[in-house]
Amino acid sequence: MGTSTAAILRSTPTLRGRLLLLVAAVALPLLTLAALAVWRAYDGERSRIGERMTAQARSMAFSIDREFERAEALLAMLARAPVLATGDLAAVEAQMRSLSATLFDGEHLALTRPDGTQVLNTTWPPGSRRQGAPTSAAARETLATSRTVISDLYTGMATGRPTVAVVVPVQGPDGGPPAAYALNATIPLPRLARVLTEQGVPQGWVAAVLDRTGRIVARTARQDEMVGRPAMPAVIQAITGPGAEPALLMQSPTLDGVLSVVALGRAPRSGYWVALAAPDRAFSGPLRTALAQLLAIGAALLGTGLALAFALARRVRDSLRVLAELGATGMPTLQPAGLREVDDVAQALAAAERQRRVLVAELNHRVKNVLATVQSVALQTLKGRAGDAAGFATALSSRLRALAAAHDLITAGSWEAAPLGAVVRGALAPWLAREAPGRIRIELPEEAARVGPLQAQALVLALNELATNAVKYGALSVPEGRIILRCATTEGGVLRLAWTETGGPPPATDAGEPPRQGFGTRLLRRALAQDLGPGARVDLRFAPTGLLARIEFLTAA
């Protein structure tokens, strides 16, 4: 049993453990909420940056389209030159070389016949003519459709370098199809890279122009190495897949091996794409920094909270030792415990201990008084019933029941003052309920007095004797007999009880006194006045009409 109790006590959580758990239970959810708030802020900022990147990628794509449109406009102007209509190839060559040098950064221009062979090419020596020189696929498409064509990236036949061409048709003499010639110009790829740079690419970011198949046409970083290479497969799939949107945002590594957030914008005129890539660390770096700071602050706060909880638990534990000493010694020397609540409890327990000792002493005293009363009652009853064992037993039992009833009444009131009405009715309860219902009338004052415990015990015994004698010799011995018990209090706190019997047989008295005084008479005249306290008076008159008993005493309540 003891081992089981000790095991249970050891398994019970301590105050320190509960306080530490409380701090953790408060701090950890707060840290979680703070981390969630940081994440939501990061996610919102990431979305806003992504929207700005997408808008910038589309703006760059429009700028690339303007470069193609500029080249188309220059070629269209040359295509309408009169020298082409007259067939003056030398003059056409001169104009083509001038346009190449001044407006196309020295990139070559070429003129192609309807049969698909080149007539002029600025990469040839001036005045050279090459029979059967093949032309590009874009030029052949222009000749076939009589419309402007912007090529994807291809390898130039004359230069052997990656090339993008804009080809415009030269109309025949009647101004309609088929085209008389195809005039194409190679777009300077570094110029496309400058278009991207002029848009303001942040440090560490990369922008690239992609043709319709996903090959790199121009790039802001490592231009010479990357031109002509295909973009990452995820990017190619995004721009060549069915239903590709004009603007896309995705995550993919770049050809440099850097995980990045990539914004894609499509040029509506050419169908080319601009890819703007920002390193993912530019997005996740602030998040990691914020989370690291939050973790550091949270760890510091949690550590501080746990330290305070530990210190508080130790303080409370030390304070509770006062209560432990109170339980061990009964009356410790009270000293401040350090916590007002513990001090209050300690003082209350100390006061309760003092009261308990007083109550134990009082109980011992009262038990001795009760035992003395029982002894006296037994001796007096034996004296009055000498030789009559049955009568002795009956009388003693009745008087002990009266003592028990008085004790119950006092105990119910926690040995405090009892209401007079409860004392009177409790003492006369057997006769009020069974033997003389309606023949005993009790008159109490509106504000019934209260009597002390010893006074209540004495009154119960006295009223028990009066009622017992009334049943044997007085008013309750005949059917027409009646009893009135009047109770009243004076301004000085004196309680007066008057027991009046009427209608009973006349007492056998000598000069108003019974010939023989039994236990009841002695109890009423001697012990009752003593038990009711100083100044108490008991007067018994055996009148011809019946017994009249007057009791006066100062209430102890």
Coordinates of C-alpha atoms in Angstrom, one line a residue:
M1 CA 0.0 0.0 0.0
G2 CA 2.8 2.4 1.0
T3 CA 4.9 1.4 -2.0
S4 CA 1.9 2.0 -4.4
T5 CA 1.3 5.4 -2.9
A6 CA 4.9 6.4 -3.2
A7 CA 5.0 5.3 -6.8
I8 CA 1.9 7.4 -7.5
L9 CA 3.4 10.4 -5.9
R10 CA 6.7 9.9 -7.9
S11 CA 4.7 9.8 -11.1
T12 CA 2.7 12.9 -10.3
P13 CA 4.0 15.9 -12.3
T14 CA 5.9 18.5 -10.3
L15 CA 5.1 22.2 -10.2
R16 CA 8.4 22.8 -12.0
G17 CA 7.4 20.4 -14.8
R18 CA 4.0 22.0 -15.1
L19 CA 5.4 25.5 -15.3
L20 CA 7.9 24.5 -17.9
L21 CA 5.2 22.8 -19.9
L22 CA 3.0 25.9 -19.6
V23 CA 5.8 28.1 -20.9
A24 CA 6.4 25.7 -23.8
A25 CA 2.7 25.4 -24.5
V26 CA 2.4 29.2 -24.7
A27 CA 5.7 30.0 -26.5
L28 CA 5.7 27.3 -29.2
P29 CA 2.2 28.1 -30.7
L30 CA 3.2 31.8 -30.7
L31 CA 6.4 31.0 -32.5
T32 CA 4.4 28.8 -34.9
L33 CA 2.0 31.7 -35.6
A34 CA 4.9 34.1 -36.1
A35 CA 6.6 31.7 -38.5
L36 CA 3.3 31.4 -40.4
A37 CA 3.0 35.2 -40.5
V38 CA 6.5 35.4 -41.9
W39 CA 5.7 32.7 -44.5
R40 CA 2.5 34.5 -45.6
A41 CA 4.4 37.8 -45.9
Y42 CA 7.1 36.0 -47.9
D43 CA 4.6 34.3 -50.1
G44 CA 2.8 37.6 -50.8
E45 CA 6.1 39.4 -51.6
R46 CA 7.1 36.5 -53.8
S47 CA 3.8 36.8 -55.7
R48 CA 4.3 40.6 -56.1
I49 CA 7.9 40.1 -57.3
G50 CA 6.7 37.4 -59.7
E51 CA 4.1 39.7 -61.2
R52 CA 6.7 42.5 -61.7
M53 CA 9.1 40.0 -63.3
T54 CA 6.3 38.8 -65.7
A55 CA 5.5 42.4 -66.6
Q56 CA 9.1 43.2 -67.2
A57 CA 9.6 40.0 -69.4
R58 CA 6.6 41.0 -71.5
S59 CA 8.0 44.6 -71.8
M60 CA 11.3 43.2 -73.0
A61 CA 9.5 41.0 -75.5
F62 CA 7.8 44.0 -76.9
S63 CA 11.1 45.7 -77.2
I64 CA 12.5 42.7 -79.2
D65 CA 9.5 43.0 -81.5
R66 CA 10.3 46.7 -82.1
E67 CA 13.8 45.7 -83.3
F68 CA 12.3 43.3 -85.8
E69 CA 9.8 45.9 -86.9
R70 CA 12.6 48.5 -87.3
A71 CA 14.5 46.1 -89.5
E72 CA 11.3 45.3 -91.5
A73 CA 10.7 49.0 -92.0
L74 CA 14.2 49.6 -93.3
L75 CA 14.1 46.7 -95.7
A76 CA 10.6 47.7 -96.9
M77 CA 12.0 51.1 -97.7
L78 CA 14.8 49.6 -99.7
A79 CA 12.5 47.2 -101.4
R80 CA 10.5 50.2 -102.8
A81 CA 13.7 51.9 -104.1
P82 CA 13.5 52.7 -107.9
V83 CA 16.9 51.1 -108.6
L84 CA 15.4 47.7 -107.9
A85 CA 12.6 48.3 -110.4
T86 CA 15.1 49.3 -113.1
G87 CA 17.3 46.3 -112.3
D88 CA 20.4 48.4 -111.6
L89 CA 22.1 45.8 -109.4
A90 CA 25.2 47.9 -108.8
A91 CA 23.2 50.7 -107.4
V92 CA 21.2 48.2 -105.3
E93 CA 24.4 46.7 -104.0
A94 CA 25.7 50.1 -103.0
Q95 CA 22.5 50.9 -101.1
M96 CA 22.6 47.5 -99.3
R97 CA 26.2 48.0 -98.2
S98 CA 25.4 51.5 -96.9
L99 CA 22.4 50.3 -95.0
S100 CA 24.4 47.3 -93.5
A101 CA 27.2 49.6 -92.3
T102 CA 25.0 52.3 -90.8
L103 CA 21.9 50.6 -89.5
F104 CA 22.6 46.9 -89.1
D105 CA 26.0 47.0 -87.3
G106 CA 27.8 45.5 -90.4
E107 CA 25.6 42.5 -90.6
H108 CA 24.9 41.3 -94.1
L109 CA 22.0 41.9 -96.4
A110 CA 21.1 39.6 -99.3
L111 CA 18.8 39.8 -102.4
T112 CA 17.3 36.5 -103.7
R113 CA 15.7 35.7 -107.0
P114 CA 12.4 33.7 -107.2
D115 CA 14.4 30.6 -108.2
G116 CA 15.9 30.6 -104.7
T117 CA 19.5 31.7 -105.6
Q118 CA 21.1 34.8 -104.2
V119 CA 21.8 37.7 -106.6
L120 CA 23.6 40.0 -104.0
N121 CA 25.1 39.5 -100.6
T122 CA 27.1 42.1 -98.7
T123 CA 29.5 39.4 -97.4
W124 CA 30.8 38.9 -101.0
P125 CA 33.5 41.2 -102.3
P126 CA 32.0 44.3 -103.9
G127 CA 30.8 43.7 -107.4
S128 CA 30.9 39.9 -107.0
R129 CA 28.2 37.8 -108.5
R130 CA 27.9 34.1 -107.7
Q131 CA 25.8 31.9 -109.8
G132 CA 23.5 29.4 -108.0
A133 CA 24.3 30.5 -104.5
P134 CA 21.5 29.0 -102.3
T135 CA 19.4 31.2 -100.0
S136 CA 17.9 30.7 -96.6
A137 CA 14.6 28.9 -95.8
A138 CA 13.1 32.2 -94.6
A139 CA 13.8 33.8 -98.0
R140 CA 12.3 30.9 -99.8
E141 CA 9.2 31.2 -97.5
T142 CA 8.9 34.9 -98.4
L143 CA 9.1 34.2 -102.1
A144 CA 6.4 31.5 -101.8
T145 CA 4.0 33.5 -99.6
S146 CA 4.9 37.1 -100.6
R147 CA 4.9 38.2 -97.0
T148 CA 7.5 39.2 -94.4
V149 CA 9.1 36.4 -92.5
I150 CA 11.1 36.5 -89.2
S151 CA 13.2 33.4 -89.0
D152 CA 14.2 31.3 -86.0
L153 CA 17.8 31.0 -85.1
Y154 CA 19.8 29.3 -87.9
T155 CA 23.5 29.0 -89.0
G156 CA 24.2 31.5 -91.8
M157 CA 25.5 29.9 -95.0
A158 CA 27.8 32.9 -95.8
T159 CA 29.1 33.4 -92.2
G160 CA 28.7 30.1 -90.5
R161 CA 27.5 31.9 -87.4
P162 CA 24.1 31.8 -85.6
T163 CA 21.8 34.1 -87.4
V164 CA 18.3 35.6 -87.2
A165 CA 17.0 37.1 -90.4
V166 CA 14.1 39.4 -91.3
V167 CA 13.0 38.9 -95.0
V168 CA 10.6 41.2 -96.9
P169 CA 9.2 40.6 -100.4
V170 CA 10.1 42.9 -103.3
Q171 CA 7.0 43.4 -105.4
G172 CA 7.1 42.9 -109.2
P173 CA 6.3 45.6 -111.7
D174 CA 2.5 45.2 -111.4
G175 CA 2.8 45.6 -107.5
G176 CA 1.2 42.2 -106.7
P177 CA 2.4 38.6 -106.1
P178 CA 4.4 36.7 -106.9
A179 CA 7.4 38.6 -105.4
A180 CA 10.1 39.6 -107.8
Y181 CA 12.8 39.3 -105.1
A182 CA 13.2 38.5 -101.4
L183 CA 15.3 41.0 -99.4
N184 CA 16.7 39.8 -96.1
A185 CA 18.8 41.4 -93.4
T186 CA 20.6 39.6 -90.5
I187 CA 19.7 41.1 -87.1
P188 CA 22.8 41.9 -85.0
L189 CA 22.4 39.5 -82.0
P190 CA 24.5 41.7 -79.6
R191 CA 22.0 44.5 -80.3
L192 CA 19.2 42.2 -79.0
A193 CA 21.2 41.6 -75.9
R194 CA 21.6 45.4 -75.5
V195 CA 17.9 45.7 -75.7
L196 CA 17.6 43.4 -72.7
T197 CA 20.3 45.2 -70.7
E198 CA 18.7 48.6 -71.4
Q199 CA 15.5 47.3 -69.7
G200 CA 17.4 47.2 -66.4
V201 CA 18.2 43.7 -65.4
P202 CA 19.1 43.6 -61.6
Q203 CA 22.5 42.3 -60.5
G204 CA 22.7 38.5 -60.5
W205 CA 19.6 38.1 -62.7
V206 CA 19.8 36.8 -66.3
A207 CA 17.7 37.7 -69.3
A208 CA 17.6 35.8 -72.6
V209 CA 15.8 36.0 -76.0
L210 CA 14.5 32.7 -77.2
D211 CA 13.3 31.9 -80.7
R212 CA 10.0 30.0 -81.2
T213 CA 11.8 26.6 -80.8
G214 CA 13.4 27.6 -77.5
R215 CA 16.9 28.2 -78.6
I216 CA 18.9 31.1 -77.1
V217 CA 19.2 34.1 -79.5
A218 CA 20.7 36.6 -77.1
R219 CA 21.6 36.7 -73.5
T220 CA 22.8 39.2 -70.9
A221 CA 25.4 36.9 -69.4
R222 CA 27.8 34.6 -71.3
Q223 CA 26.4 35.7 -74.7
D224 CA 29.0 34.1 -76.9
E225 CA 28.8 30.7 -75.0
M226 CA 25.1 30.4 -74.8
V227 CA 23.8 31.6 -78.2
G228 CA 22.4 28.7 -80.2
R229 CA 22.0 26.4 -77.2
P230 CA 18.5 25.2 -76.3
A231 CA 17.0 26.5 -73.1
M232 CA 16.2 24.2 -70.2
P233 CA 13.7 21.4 -71.1
A234 CA 11.1 22.8 -68.7
V235 CA 11.3 26.2 -70.4
I236 CA 11.1 24.7 -73.9
Q237 CA 8.1 22.6 -72.9
A238 CA 6.4 25.7 -71.4
I239 CA 6.8 27.9 -74.5
T240 CA 6.2 25.3 -77.2
G241 CA 3.4 23.4 -75.5
P242 CA -0.2 23.7 -76.7
G243 CA -2.0 26.8 -75.4
A244 CA 1.1 28.5 -74.0
E245 CA 0.1 31.7 -72.2
P246 CA 1.7 35.1 -73.2
A247 CA 3.1 35.4 -69.8
L248 CA 4.4 32.5 -67.6
L249 CA 6.1 32.2 -64.2
M250 CA 7.9 29.0 -63.3
Q251 CA 10.8 27.6 -61.3
S252 CA 13.7 26.0 -63.1
P253 CA 17.5 25.9 -63.0
T254 CA 19.2 28.1 -65.6
L255 CA 21.9 26.8 -68.0
D256 CA 24.4 28.2 -65.4
G257 CA 23.0 25.6 -62.9
V258 CA 21.4 28.2 -60.7
L259 CA 17.9 27.4 -59.4
S260 CA 15.8 30.3 -60.4
V261 CA 12.4 31.8 -60.7
V262 CA 11.8 32.3 -64.4
A263 CA 9.4 34.8 -65.9
L264 CA 8.5 34.3 -69.6
G265 CA 7.0 36.9 -71.9
R266 CA 6.0 36.3 -75.6
A267 CA 6.5 38.9 -78.3
P268 CA 3.2 39.0 -80.2
R269 CA 4.7 40.1 -83.6
S270 CA 7.6 37.7 -83.9
G271 CA 6.5 34.9 -81.5
Y272 CA 9.9 35.1 -79.8
W273 CA 10.1 34.8 -76.0
V274 CA 12.1 36.7 -73.3
A275 CA 13.1 34.7 -70.3
L276 CA 13.9 36.7 -67.2
A277 CA 15.5 34.5 -64.4
A278 CA 16.1 35.6 -60.8
P279 CA 18.0 33.3 -58.5
D280 CA 15.7 31.5 -56.1
R281 CA 17.9 32.6 -53.2
A282 CA 16.9 36.2 -54.0
F283 CA 13.4 35.0 -53.0
S284 CA 14.2 32.5 -50.3
G285 CA 17.1 34.3 -48.8
P286 CA 15.0 36.9 -47.0
L287 CA 12.7 34.2 -45.8
R288 CA 15.6 32.2 -44.4
T289 CA 17.0 35.3 -42.8
A290 CA 13.6 36.2 -41.3
L291 CA 13.0 32.6 -40.1
A292 CA 16.6 32.5 -38.6
Q293 CA 16.0 35.8 -36.8
L294 CA 12.6 34.6 -35.6
L295 CA 14.1 31.3 -34.4
A296 CA 16.9 33.1 -32.6
I297 CA 14.5 35.5 -30.9
G298 CA 12.0 32.7 -30.2
A299 CA 14.8 30.6 -28.7
A300 CA 15.9 33.5 -26.6
L301 CA 12.3 34.2 -25.4
L302 CA 11.7 30.5 -24.8
G303 CA 14.9 30.1 -22.9
T304 CA 14.1 33.2 -20.8
G305 CA 10.6 31.9 -20.1
L306 CA 11.9 28.5 -19.1
A307 CA 14.5 30.1 -16.8
L308 CA 11.8 32.3 -15.2
A309 CA 9.5 29.3 -14.8
F310 CA 12.3 27.3 -13.3
A311 CA 13.1 30.2 -10.9
L312 CA 9.4 30.7 -10.0
A313 CA 9.0 26.9 -9.4
R314 CA 12.0 26.9 -7.1
R315 CA 10.6 30.0 -5.3
V316 CA 7.2 28.4 -4.9
R317 CA 8.7 25.1 -3.8
D318 CA 10.7 26.9 -1.1
S319 CA 7.6 28.8 -0.1
L320 CA 5.6 25.6 0.2
R321 CA 8.1 24.2 2.7
V322 CA 6.3 26.5 5.2
L323 CA 3.2 24.5 4.6
A324 CA 5.1 21.2 4.9
E325 CA 6.6 22.4 8.2
L326 CA 3.1 23.2 9.4
G327 CA 1.9 19.7 8.6
A328 CA 5.0 18.2 10.2
T329 CA 5.2 20.2 13.4
G330 CA 1.7 21.4 13.9
M331 CA 2.6 25.0 14.9
P332 CA 5.7 26.2 13.0
T333 CA 7.2 29.6 13.6
L334 CA 5.6 31.5 10.8
Q335 CA 7.9 33.5 8.6
P336 CA 7.3 35.2 5.2
A337 CA 7.3 32.5 2.6
G338 CA 8.0 34.9 -0.3
L339 CA 4.5 34.5 -1.9
R340 CA 1.5 36.3 -0.5
E341 CA -0.9 33.5 -1.4
V342 CA 1.3 30.9 0.4
D343 CA 1.7 33.3 3.4
D344 CA -2.1 33.6 3.6
V345 CA -2.6 29.8 3.4
A346 CA 0.1 29.3 6.1
Q347 CA -1.5 31.8 8.4
A348 CA -5.0 30.3 7.8
L349 CA -3.6 26.8 8.5
A350 CA -1.8 28.0 11.6
A351 CA -5.0 29.7 12.8
A352 CA -6.9 26.5 12.1
E353 CA -4.3 24.5 14.0
R354 CA -4.7 26.8 17.0
Q355 CA -8.5 26.6 16.7
R356 CA -8.2 22.8 16.5
R357 CA -6.2 22.6 19.7
V358 CA -8.7 24.9 21.4
L359 CA -11.5 22.7 20.1
V360 CA -9.8 19.5 21.2
A361 CA -9.2 21.0 24.7
E362 CA -12.8 22.2 24.8
L363 CA -14.1 18.8 23.6
N364 CA -12.1 17.0 26.3
H365 CA -13.6 19.4 28.8
R366 CA -17.1 18.9 27.5
V367 CA -16.7 15.1 27.3
K368 CA -15.6 15.1 30.9
N369 CA -18.7 17.2 31.8
V370 CA -21.0 14.9 29.8
L371 CA -19.5 11.9 31.5
A372 CA -19.9 13.6 34.9
T373 CA -23.5 14.4 34.0
V374 CA -24.1 10.8 33.0
Q375 CA -22.5 9.6 36.2
S376 CA -24.7 11.9 38.2
V377 CA -27.8 11.0 36.4
A378 CA -27.1 7.3 36.8
L379 CA -26.4 7.7 40.5
Q380 CA -29.4 9.8 41.2
T381 CA -31.6 7.5 39.2
L382 CA -30.3 4.5 41.1
K383 CA -30.8 6.3 44.3
G384 CA -34.5 7.0 43.4
R385 CA -35.1 3.5 42.1
A386 CA -33.3 1.4 44.6
G387 CA -34.5 -2.2 44.3
D388 CA -36.5 -1.5 41.2
A389 CA -34.3 -2.7 38.3
A390 CA -36.9 -2.3 35.6
G391 CA -37.8 1.2 36.7
F392 CA -34.2 2.1 37.0
A393 CA -33.5 0.9 33.4
T394 CA -36.5 2.8 32.0
A395 CA -35.7 6.1 33.8
L396 CA -32.0 5.9 33.0
S397 CA -32.7 5.2 29.3
S398 CA -35.1 8.1 29.1
R399 CA -32.6 10.5 30.6
L400 CA -29.7 9.2 28.5
R401 CA -31.9 9.7 25.4
A402 CA -32.5 13.3 26.5
L403 CA -28.7 13.8 26.9
A404 CA -28.2 12.2 23.4
A405 CA -30.8 14.5 21.9
A406 CA -29.1 17.5 23.6
H407 CA -25.7 16.3 22.3
D408 CA -27.1 15.9 18.7
L409 CA -28.5 19.4 18.9
I410 CA -25.3 20.9 20.1
T411 CA -23.2 19.0 17.5
A412 CA -25.5 20.1 14.7
G413 CA -24.7 23.6 15.6
S414 CA -20.9 22.9 15.7
W415 CA -21.0 23.5 19.5
E416 CA -22.0 27.0 18.9
A417 CA -25.1 28.8 20.3
A418 CA -28.4 27.0 19.4
P419 CA -31.8 28.6 18.7
L420 CA -34.1 28.4 21.7
G421 CA -37.0 27.1 19.5
A422 CA -34.9 24.2 18.3
V423 CA -33.8 23.3 21.9
V424 CA -37.4 23.4 23.2
R425 CA -39.0 21.5 20.4
G426 CA -36.1 19.0 20.4
A427 CA -36.5 18.3 24.1
L428 CA -40.3 17.9 23.9
A429 CA -40.3 16.1 20.5
P430 CA -41.4 12.6 21.9
W431 CA -44.5 14.1 23.6
L432 CA -45.3 16.6 20.9
A433 CA -45.4 13.7 18.3
R434 CA -46.9 10.7 20.1
E435 CA -48.0 10.9 23.7
A436 CA -49.7 14.3 23.9
P437 CA -50.2 15.7 20.4
G438 CA -51.8 19.2 20.6
R439 CA -51.8 19.2 24.4
I440 CA -48.5 21.1 24.8
R441 CA -48.5 24.7 23.5
I442 CA -45.2 26.5 23.0
E443 CA -45.1 30.3 22.8
L444 CA -41.8 31.8 21.5
P445 CA -40.8 35.4 21.0
E446 CA -40.7 36.7 17.4
E447 CA -36.9 36.9 17.6
A448 CA -36.0 33.7 19.4
A449 CA -33.0 33.9 21.6
R450 CA -30.0 31.6 21.3
V451 CA -28.5 29.6 24.2
G452 CA -25.1 28.3 24.7
P453 CA -24.1 24.6 24.4
L454 CA -24.2 23.8 28.2
Q455 CA -27.3 25.8 28.6
A456 CA -29.0 23.9 25.8
Q457 CA -28.0 20.6 27.4
A458 CA -29.4 21.7 30.8
L459 CA -32.6 22.9 29.3
V460 CA -33.2 19.6 27.4
L461 CA -32.7 17.6 30.6
A462 CA -35.0 19.9 32.5
L463 CA -37.8 19.9 30.0
N464 CA -37.4 16.1 29.7
E465 CA -38.0 15.8 33.5
L466 CA -40.9 18.2 33.4
A467 CA -42.6 16.3 30.6
T468 CA -41.9 12.9 32.2
N469 CA -43.3 14.0 35.5
A470 CA -46.3 15.5 33.7
V471 CA -47.1 12.2 32.1
K472 CA -46.7 10.3 35.4
Y473 CA -48.3 12.7 37.9
G474 CA -49.3 15.9 36.2
A475 CA -51.4 17.4 33.4
L476 CA -50.5 14.8 30.8
S477 CA -51.6 11.9 33.1
V478 CA -55.3 12.7 32.3
P479 CA -56.9 13.4 29.0
E480 CA -58.1 16.9 29.8
G481 CA -54.7 18.2 31.0
R482 CA -52.8 20.9 29.2
I483 CA -49.3 22.5 29.3
I484 CA -48.3 25.9 28.1
L485 CA -44.6 26.8 27.8
R486 CA -44.1 30.5 27.4
C487 CA -40.7 31.9 26.5
A488 CA -39.8 35.6 26.6
T489 CA -36.7 37.8 26.6
T490 CA -36.0 41.1 28.3
E491 CA -34.0 44.0 27.1
G492 CA -31.1 42.9 29.2
G493 CA -30.8 39.6 27.5
V494 CA -32.5 37.6 30.3
L495 CA -34.5 34.6 29.0
R496 CA -37.7 33.7 30.9
L497 CA -39.4 30.3 30.6
A498 CA -42.8 29.6 32.2
W499 CA -44.0 25.9 32.4
T500 CA -47.7 25.9 33.3
E501 CA -49.8 22.8 33.8
T502 CA -53.6 22.9 34.0
G503 CA -56.4 20.4 34.1
G504 CA -54.4 17.7 35.8
P505 CA -54.9 16.0 39.2
P506 CA -54.1 18.1 42.2
P507 CA -50.6 17.3 43.4
A508 CA -50.2 15.5 46.7
T509 CA -48.3 18.4 48.4
D510 CA -47.6 19.5 51.9
A511 CA -47.6 23.4 52.0
G512 CA -47.1 23.5 48.3
E513 CA -44.3 21.0 48.3
P514 CA -44.3 17.4 47.3
P515 CA -43.8 15.0 50.2
R516 CA -40.8 13.5 48.5
Q517 CA -38.3 15.2 46.1
G518 CA -37.1 12.9 43.4
F519 CA -34.3 13.2 40.9
G520 CA -36.3 15.6 38.7
T521 CA -37.0 18.0 41.5
R522 CA -33.4 18.0 42.6
L523 CA -32.2 18.5 39.0
L524 CA -34.5 21.4 38.4
R525 CA -33.8 23.2 41.7
R526 CA -30.1 22.6 42.1
A527 CA -28.2 21.4 39.0
L528 CA -30.3 23.4 36.5
A529 CA -29.6 26.8 38.0
Q530 CA -25.9 26.0 38.3
D531 CA -25.7 24.8 34.6
L532 CA -27.6 27.8 33.3
G533 CA -24.9 30.2 34.5
P534 CA -24.5 32.9 37.1
G535 CA -27.7 34.7 38.1
A536 CA -29.9 31.8 36.9
R537 CA -33.1 31.2 38.9
V538 CA -35.4 28.2 39.0
D539 CA -38.8 28.4 40.9
L540 CA -41.1 25.5 41.3
R541 CA -44.7 25.9 42.6
F542 CA -47.0 22.9 43.1
A543 CA -50.3 24.8 43.0
P544 CA -53.7 23.0 43.2
T545 CA -54.2 23.7 39.5
G546 CA -51.0 22.1 38.6
L547 CA -47.2 22.6 38.5
L548 CA -45.8 26.0 37.6
A549 CA -42.1 26.2 36.9
R550 CA -40.3 29.5 36.2
I551 CA -36.8 29.5 34.8
E552 CA -34.7 32.7 34.3
F553 CA -31.1 33.0 33.1
L554 CA -28.8 35.2 31.1
T555 CA -28.2 33.7 27.6
A556 CA -24.6 33.0 26.8
A557 CA -25.1 33.7 23.1

